[in-house]
Amino acid sequence: MQYPFTRKRRLRVSQSIRNLAQEHTIDVNDLIWPVFILDGFNRTETIESMPGVERVSVDVLLERLVPLHQKGLNAIALFPVINEQYKTDDAAEAWNQEGLVQKAIKTIKSTLPELAVITDVALDPYTSHGQDGIINEKGDILNDVTIKALVMQALSHAKAGADVVAPSDMMDGRVSAIRAALEDKKHHNTLILSYAAKYASVFYGPFRDAVGSAANLGKSAKDTYQMNPANALEAIDEIAMDIDEGADMVMIKPGMPYLDIIKTAKDHFNVPICAYQVSGEYAMIQSAIDNGYLDEQKAIMEALLCFKRAGTDAILTYYADRVTAWLSQ
Ligand code: PBG
């Protein structure tokens, strides 16, 4: 490759040549929209640490989803805001068949049957202490006890009609337990999207405000189950185990600070790789946009394109609504 016979700039000489040479694109089919749901009717609430994102009741969500789904949005991920009175040490509300998530799945699927509904399998919205699992008197998270609760939660979602259950709790062995229970109850086509490489990240802070688990969690951390941000090789083991246990798709989380992990996952495994542009990433980008430091559309599209370049098949992003609208223009 010698100058002047090779001039790499020839491939950038005009928009049309740049378009032809482009390796990756963002498409509406790449997007999953995470949404925060409230009980009740006709409710919207702003989230201080996530300007531009709202918690909404399911009727309001549906009003927003209908036009987005028409424009091609394929999937949403539901995150419930659970009233304090329903939070307990054993998180029993998590598998209440008449609970907020279970009812929301039914309502959404009956209105928009083709929209894929992904549900979060983890106990943190439901525990009085804000941990993803059940704890003993010392505060240790009990792996195998938690798995039993997660199985009941996942089954209640599948029964309500969820297309995909997504365990985000990072307990060992939960994917095989959920898969066995789904098979046993004849939910053969319910997918498992496992949060396989989920790091103990500070970038989840705004999410915990959004679902109202921050105060419950207090100063406690999730370091005994979520991964150490300093580790990369460990992610390969985590992902391999979840695929062996029956995960159909795997998730890397957070996203942009962990693009190396996404790339490694893509190089090692053949299942679809999802990545989560988490609440803290949203908060950083959105604050810069709101301050006029970054161009909104360009910043968001570039960030999402980087996920694709790294090898992501589907991206969970709080920008999915905006991006769907832009792509359809
Ligand atoms: C909890 C859960 C979290 C997120 C998704 N599911 C937070 C946590 O693990 O504390 C974070 C999403 C985000 O930050 O946008 N199981």
XYZ file of C-alpha atoms and ligand atoms in Angstrom:
345
model
C 0.000 0.000 0.000
C 2.118 2.794 -1.277
C 1.412 6.446 -1.842
C 0.506 7.782 -4.399
C -0.956 4.559 -5.912
C -2.919 4.171 -2.738
C -4.608 7.308 -1.538
C -7.058 6.331 1.188
C -8.689 9.731 0.824
C -10.082 8.678 -2.592
C -12.647 6.624 -0.670
C -13.784 9.773 1.128
C -13.858 12.114 -1.852
C -17.656 12.595 -2.063
C -20.772 11.706 -0.134
C -21.765 9.057 -2.666
C -18.354 7.349 -2.542
C -18.368 7.543 1.251
C -21.808 5.935 1.247
C -20.595 3.098 -0.983
C -17.567 2.473 1.226
C -19.539 2.566 4.477
C -19.237 -0.640 6.526
C -21.984 -0.177 9.127
C -25.364 1.529 9.432
C -28.055 2.120 12.019
C -31.424 0.671 11.176
C -34.707 0.678 13.076
C -34.290 -3.107 13.357
C -31.276 -2.542 15.608
C -33.281 -0.785 18.308
C -34.870 -1.858 21.576
C -36.596 0.875 23.588
C -36.365 0.572 27.402
C -39.388 2.135 29.106
C -40.274 2.917 32.721
C -43.867 2.079 33.577
C -46.157 3.345 36.340
C -49.432 1.951 37.582
C -52.629 3.968 37.153
C -53.961 5.910 34.198
C -52.882 8.989 32.258
C -49.722 9.510 34.292
C -46.349 10.928 33.238
C -43.403 11.842 35.446
C -40.087 13.394 34.540
C -36.822 11.851 35.792
C -34.381 14.433 37.045
C -31.207 12.541 36.156
C -32.556 11.521 32.732
C -33.873 14.728 31.137
C -36.133 13.870 28.190
C -37.110 10.413 29.518
C -40.374 9.907 31.410
C -42.025 7.311 33.569
C -45.496 6.706 32.145
C -48.617 4.669 32.808
C -49.330 1.914 30.304
C -52.114 3.809 28.486
C -49.719 6.696 27.799
C -47.013 4.236 26.739
C -49.389 2.647 24.229
C -50.251 6.033 22.707
C -46.540 6.558 22.116
C -45.875 3.008 20.933
C -48.506 2.818 18.212
C -46.856 5.374 15.869
C -43.342 4.117 16.717
C -44.289 0.531 15.925
C -45.813 1.754 12.634
C -42.451 3.328 11.843
C -40.780 -0.026 12.413
C -39.796 -0.161 16.081
C -39.710 -3.897 16.866
C -39.065 -4.192 20.563
C -39.413 -2.624 23.980
C -37.963 -3.567 27.367
C -40.242 -2.973 30.358
C -38.954 -1.609 33.670
C -41.563 -1.164 36.395
C -41.711 1.487 39.095
C -43.119 -0.412 42.058
C -44.918 1.379 44.881
C -43.045 1.248 48.179
C -45.924 -0.639 49.841
C -45.370 -3.651 47.549
C -41.631 -3.957 48.286
C -40.729 -6.783 50.657
C -37.693 -8.821 51.695
C -38.842 -11.781 49.578
C -39.892 -9.677 46.544
C -43.130 -11.662 46.185
C -44.765 -8.920 44.102
C -42.299 -9.857 41.334
C -44.351 -12.921 40.372
C -47.840 -11.547 41.086
C -49.775 -12.482 37.954
C -51.827 -9.300 38.458
C -48.724 -7.166 39.013
C -47.796 -4.049 37.047
C -45.470 -5.787 34.568
C -47.695 -8.815 34.038
C -50.747 -6.642 33.320
C -48.703 -4.329 31.096
C -47.484 -7.262 28.983
C -51.073 -8.405 28.425
C -52.307 -4.934 27.499
C -49.430 -4.207 25.145
C -49.541 -7.602 23.431
C -53.311 -7.388 22.930
C -52.972 -3.991 21.205
C -49.663 -4.557 19.391
C -49.243 -8.327 19.025
C -46.257 -8.007 16.686
C -44.234 -5.779 19.005
C -41.660 -7.855 20.899
C -41.996 -7.327 24.641
C -38.844 -7.973 26.663
C -39.074 -8.136 30.445
C -36.447 -7.648 33.125
C -35.971 -10.653 35.385
C -34.385 -9.362 38.587
C -35.774 -8.537 41.995
C -34.442 -5.011 42.590
C -37.678 -3.113 41.884
C -39.446 -5.413 44.365
C -37.039 -5.800 47.297
C -37.184 -3.502 50.293
C -33.353 -3.381 50.226
C -32.989 -2.730 46.480
C -30.727 -5.704 45.771
C -31.387 -7.911 42.720
C -31.547 -10.993 44.953
C -32.798 -12.238 48.291
C -30.508 -11.589 51.266
C -29.819 -13.229 54.623
C -29.532 -11.439 57.978
C -25.917 -10.498 57.216
C -26.978 -8.911 53.930
C -25.363 -11.590 51.709
C -27.184 -12.210 48.437
C -28.315 -15.850 48.411
C -27.713 -17.237 44.925
C -29.788 -20.406 44.906
C -32.693 -18.998 46.916
C -32.829 -16.064 44.507
C -32.937 -18.409 41.501
C -36.217 -19.899 42.735
C -37.754 -16.417 42.874
C -36.372 -15.503 39.447
C -37.896 -18.649 37.955
C -41.335 -17.713 39.311
C -40.906 -14.167 38.027
C -39.831 -15.323 34.555
C -42.714 -17.819 34.359
C -45.243 -15.132 35.298
C -43.899 -12.949 32.474
C -44.030 -15.800 29.968
C -47.568 -16.670 31.057
C -48.624 -13.047 30.555
C -47.254 -13.215 27.004
C -43.724 -11.793 27.142
C -41.732 -12.656 24.027
C -38.355 -12.448 25.738
C -37.389 -12.733 29.397
C -34.133 -11.005 30.238
C -32.439 -11.994 33.503
C -30.341 -9.005 34.547
C -29.521 -10.219 38.050
C -26.170 -11.994 37.472
C -26.905 -14.961 39.761
C -25.004 -18.102 38.745
C -27.135 -20.794 37.137
C -30.312 -18.807 36.661
C -30.440 -19.231 32.899
C -30.578 -23.049 33.051
C -33.196 -22.927 35.812
C -35.363 -20.486 33.839
C -34.926 -22.472 30.614
C -35.918 -25.740 32.325
C -39.001 -24.125 33.876
C -40.068 -22.534 30.580
C -39.747 -25.886 28.798
C -41.606 -27.637 31.587
C -44.522 -25.201 31.307
C -44.494 -25.498 27.489
C -43.255 -21.979 26.858
C -41.009 -23.419 24.152
C -40.798 -20.210 22.164
C -40.090 -17.761 24.948
C -36.601 -16.414 24.373
C -34.011 -15.792 27.053
C -31.874 -12.710 26.598
C -29.335 -13.019 29.351
C -27.464 -10.067 30.742
C -24.362 -12.246 30.553
C -21.643 -9.678 31.020
C -23.107 -7.095 33.334
C -20.609 -4.934 35.140
C -20.934 -3.318 38.575
C -21.111 0.118 37.006
C -21.611 3.612 38.329
C -23.395 4.344 35.062
C -26.598 2.704 36.371
C -27.159 5.546 38.839
C -29.876 7.433 36.922
C -31.769 4.164 36.262
C -31.963 3.507 39.991
C -33.510 6.971 40.393
C -35.899 6.229 37.549
C -37.239 2.990 39.036
C -36.956 4.251 42.594
C -34.517 1.631 43.909
C -31.683 4.061 44.710
C -32.998 4.953 48.161
C -33.685 1.307 49.026
C -30.170 0.314 48.015
C -28.618 3.171 49.972
C -24.869 2.758 50.257
C -24.963 -0.978 49.481
C -23.339 -2.173 46.280
C -23.841 -4.990 43.779
C -20.159 -5.949 43.565
C -20.661 -9.528 44.782
C -22.666 -10.419 41.684
C -22.068 -7.836 38.959
C -18.664 -7.996 37.246
C -15.555 -6.025 38.083
C -15.087 -3.286 35.440
C -11.376 -4.155 35.368
C -12.019 -7.608 33.855
C -12.363 -8.645 30.220
C -11.513 -12.364 30.013
C -14.071 -13.135 32.699
C -16.788 -11.881 30.347
C -16.009 -14.723 27.939
C -16.669 -17.300 30.678
C -19.869 -15.571 31.759
C -21.212 -15.458 28.196
C -20.154 -19.050 27.407
C -21.915 -20.323 30.519
C -25.152 -18.494 29.750
C -25.199 -19.774 26.168
C -24.553 -23.336 27.424
C -27.394 -22.921 29.894
C -29.845 -21.982 27.154
C -29.640 -18.248 26.500
C -30.791 -17.354 22.975
C -29.177 -13.937 23.000
C -26.721 -12.254 25.329
C -26.276 -8.721 26.566
C -23.218 -6.651 27.368
C -23.841 -3.783 29.775
C -22.948 -0.895 29.970
C -22.342 -0.192 26.294
C -20.012 2.508 25.061
C -17.379 2.217 27.833
C -17.374 -1.566 27.164
C -17.099 -1.721 23.366
C -14.046 -3.966 23.726
C -16.211 -6.548 25.493
C -18.832 -6.343 22.746
C -16.156 -6.922 20.119
C -14.722 -9.876 22.034
C -18.187 -11.369 22.437
C -18.867 -10.985 18.709
C -15.559 -12.660 17.849
C -16.173 -15.634 20.181
C -19.875 -16.402 19.928
C -22.471 -16.858 17.226
C -25.656 -15.863 19.065
C -27.076 -12.335 18.678
C -25.186 -9.843 20.818
C -27.154 -7.045 22.451
C -25.695 -4.069 24.244
C -27.260 -1.580 26.609
C -26.548 2.123 26.302
C -27.362 2.596 29.957
C -28.903 5.447 31.876
C -25.557 7.056 32.778
C -24.470 7.060 29.153
C -27.786 8.684 28.281
C -27.345 11.249 31.056
C -23.848 12.174 29.856
C -24.792 12.565 26.207
C -28.074 14.305 26.967
C -26.491 16.812 29.377
C -23.977 17.792 26.730
C -26.779 18.152 24.172
C -28.906 20.215 26.569
C -25.959 22.499 27.259
C -25.411 23.040 23.548
C -21.999 21.316 23.625
C -22.971 18.503 21.236
C -25.277 18.347 18.233
C -28.205 16.138 19.270
C -28.751 13.989 16.223
C -25.098 13.650 15.262
C -23.989 12.739 18.784
C -26.686 10.108 19.218
C -26.242 8.546 15.786
C -22.449 8.395 16.133
C -22.679 6.767 19.560
C -25.084 4.131 18.232
C -23.012 3.509 15.123
C -20.030 2.715 17.355
C -22.077 -0.071 18.953
C -22.710 -1.526 15.498
C -19.052 -1.260 14.486
C -18.083 -3.156 17.634
C -20.442 -5.974 16.654
C -23.754 -5.285 18.403
C -26.831 -6.810 16.775
C -29.435 -4.957 18.851
C -29.014 -1.902 21.041
C -31.097 -0.995 24.064
C -31.199 2.764 24.011
C -33.366 5.420 25.619
C -32.978 7.225 22.292
C -34.832 4.488 20.370
C -37.975 6.653 20.082
C -36.103 9.651 18.694
C -33.962 7.539 16.381
C -37.002 5.653 15.027
C -38.615 9.003 14.180
C -35.444 10.329 12.485
C -34.922 7.154 10.465
C -38.471 7.326 9.106
C -38.123 10.918 7.871
C -31.534 -4.117 37.534
C -31.207 -3.353 36.303
C -30.373 -2.238 36.272
C -30.374 -1.776 34.959
C -31.209 -2.612 34.210
N -31.704 -3.613 35.050
C -29.664 -1.539 37.370
C -28.802 -2.257 38.278
O -28.292 -3.348 37.988
O -28.624 -1.716 39.366
C -29.623 -0.562 34.518
C -30.080 0.099 33.264
C -29.577 1.476 33.078
O -28.730 1.993 33.829
O -30.051 2.111 32.125
N -31.597 -5.458 37.491
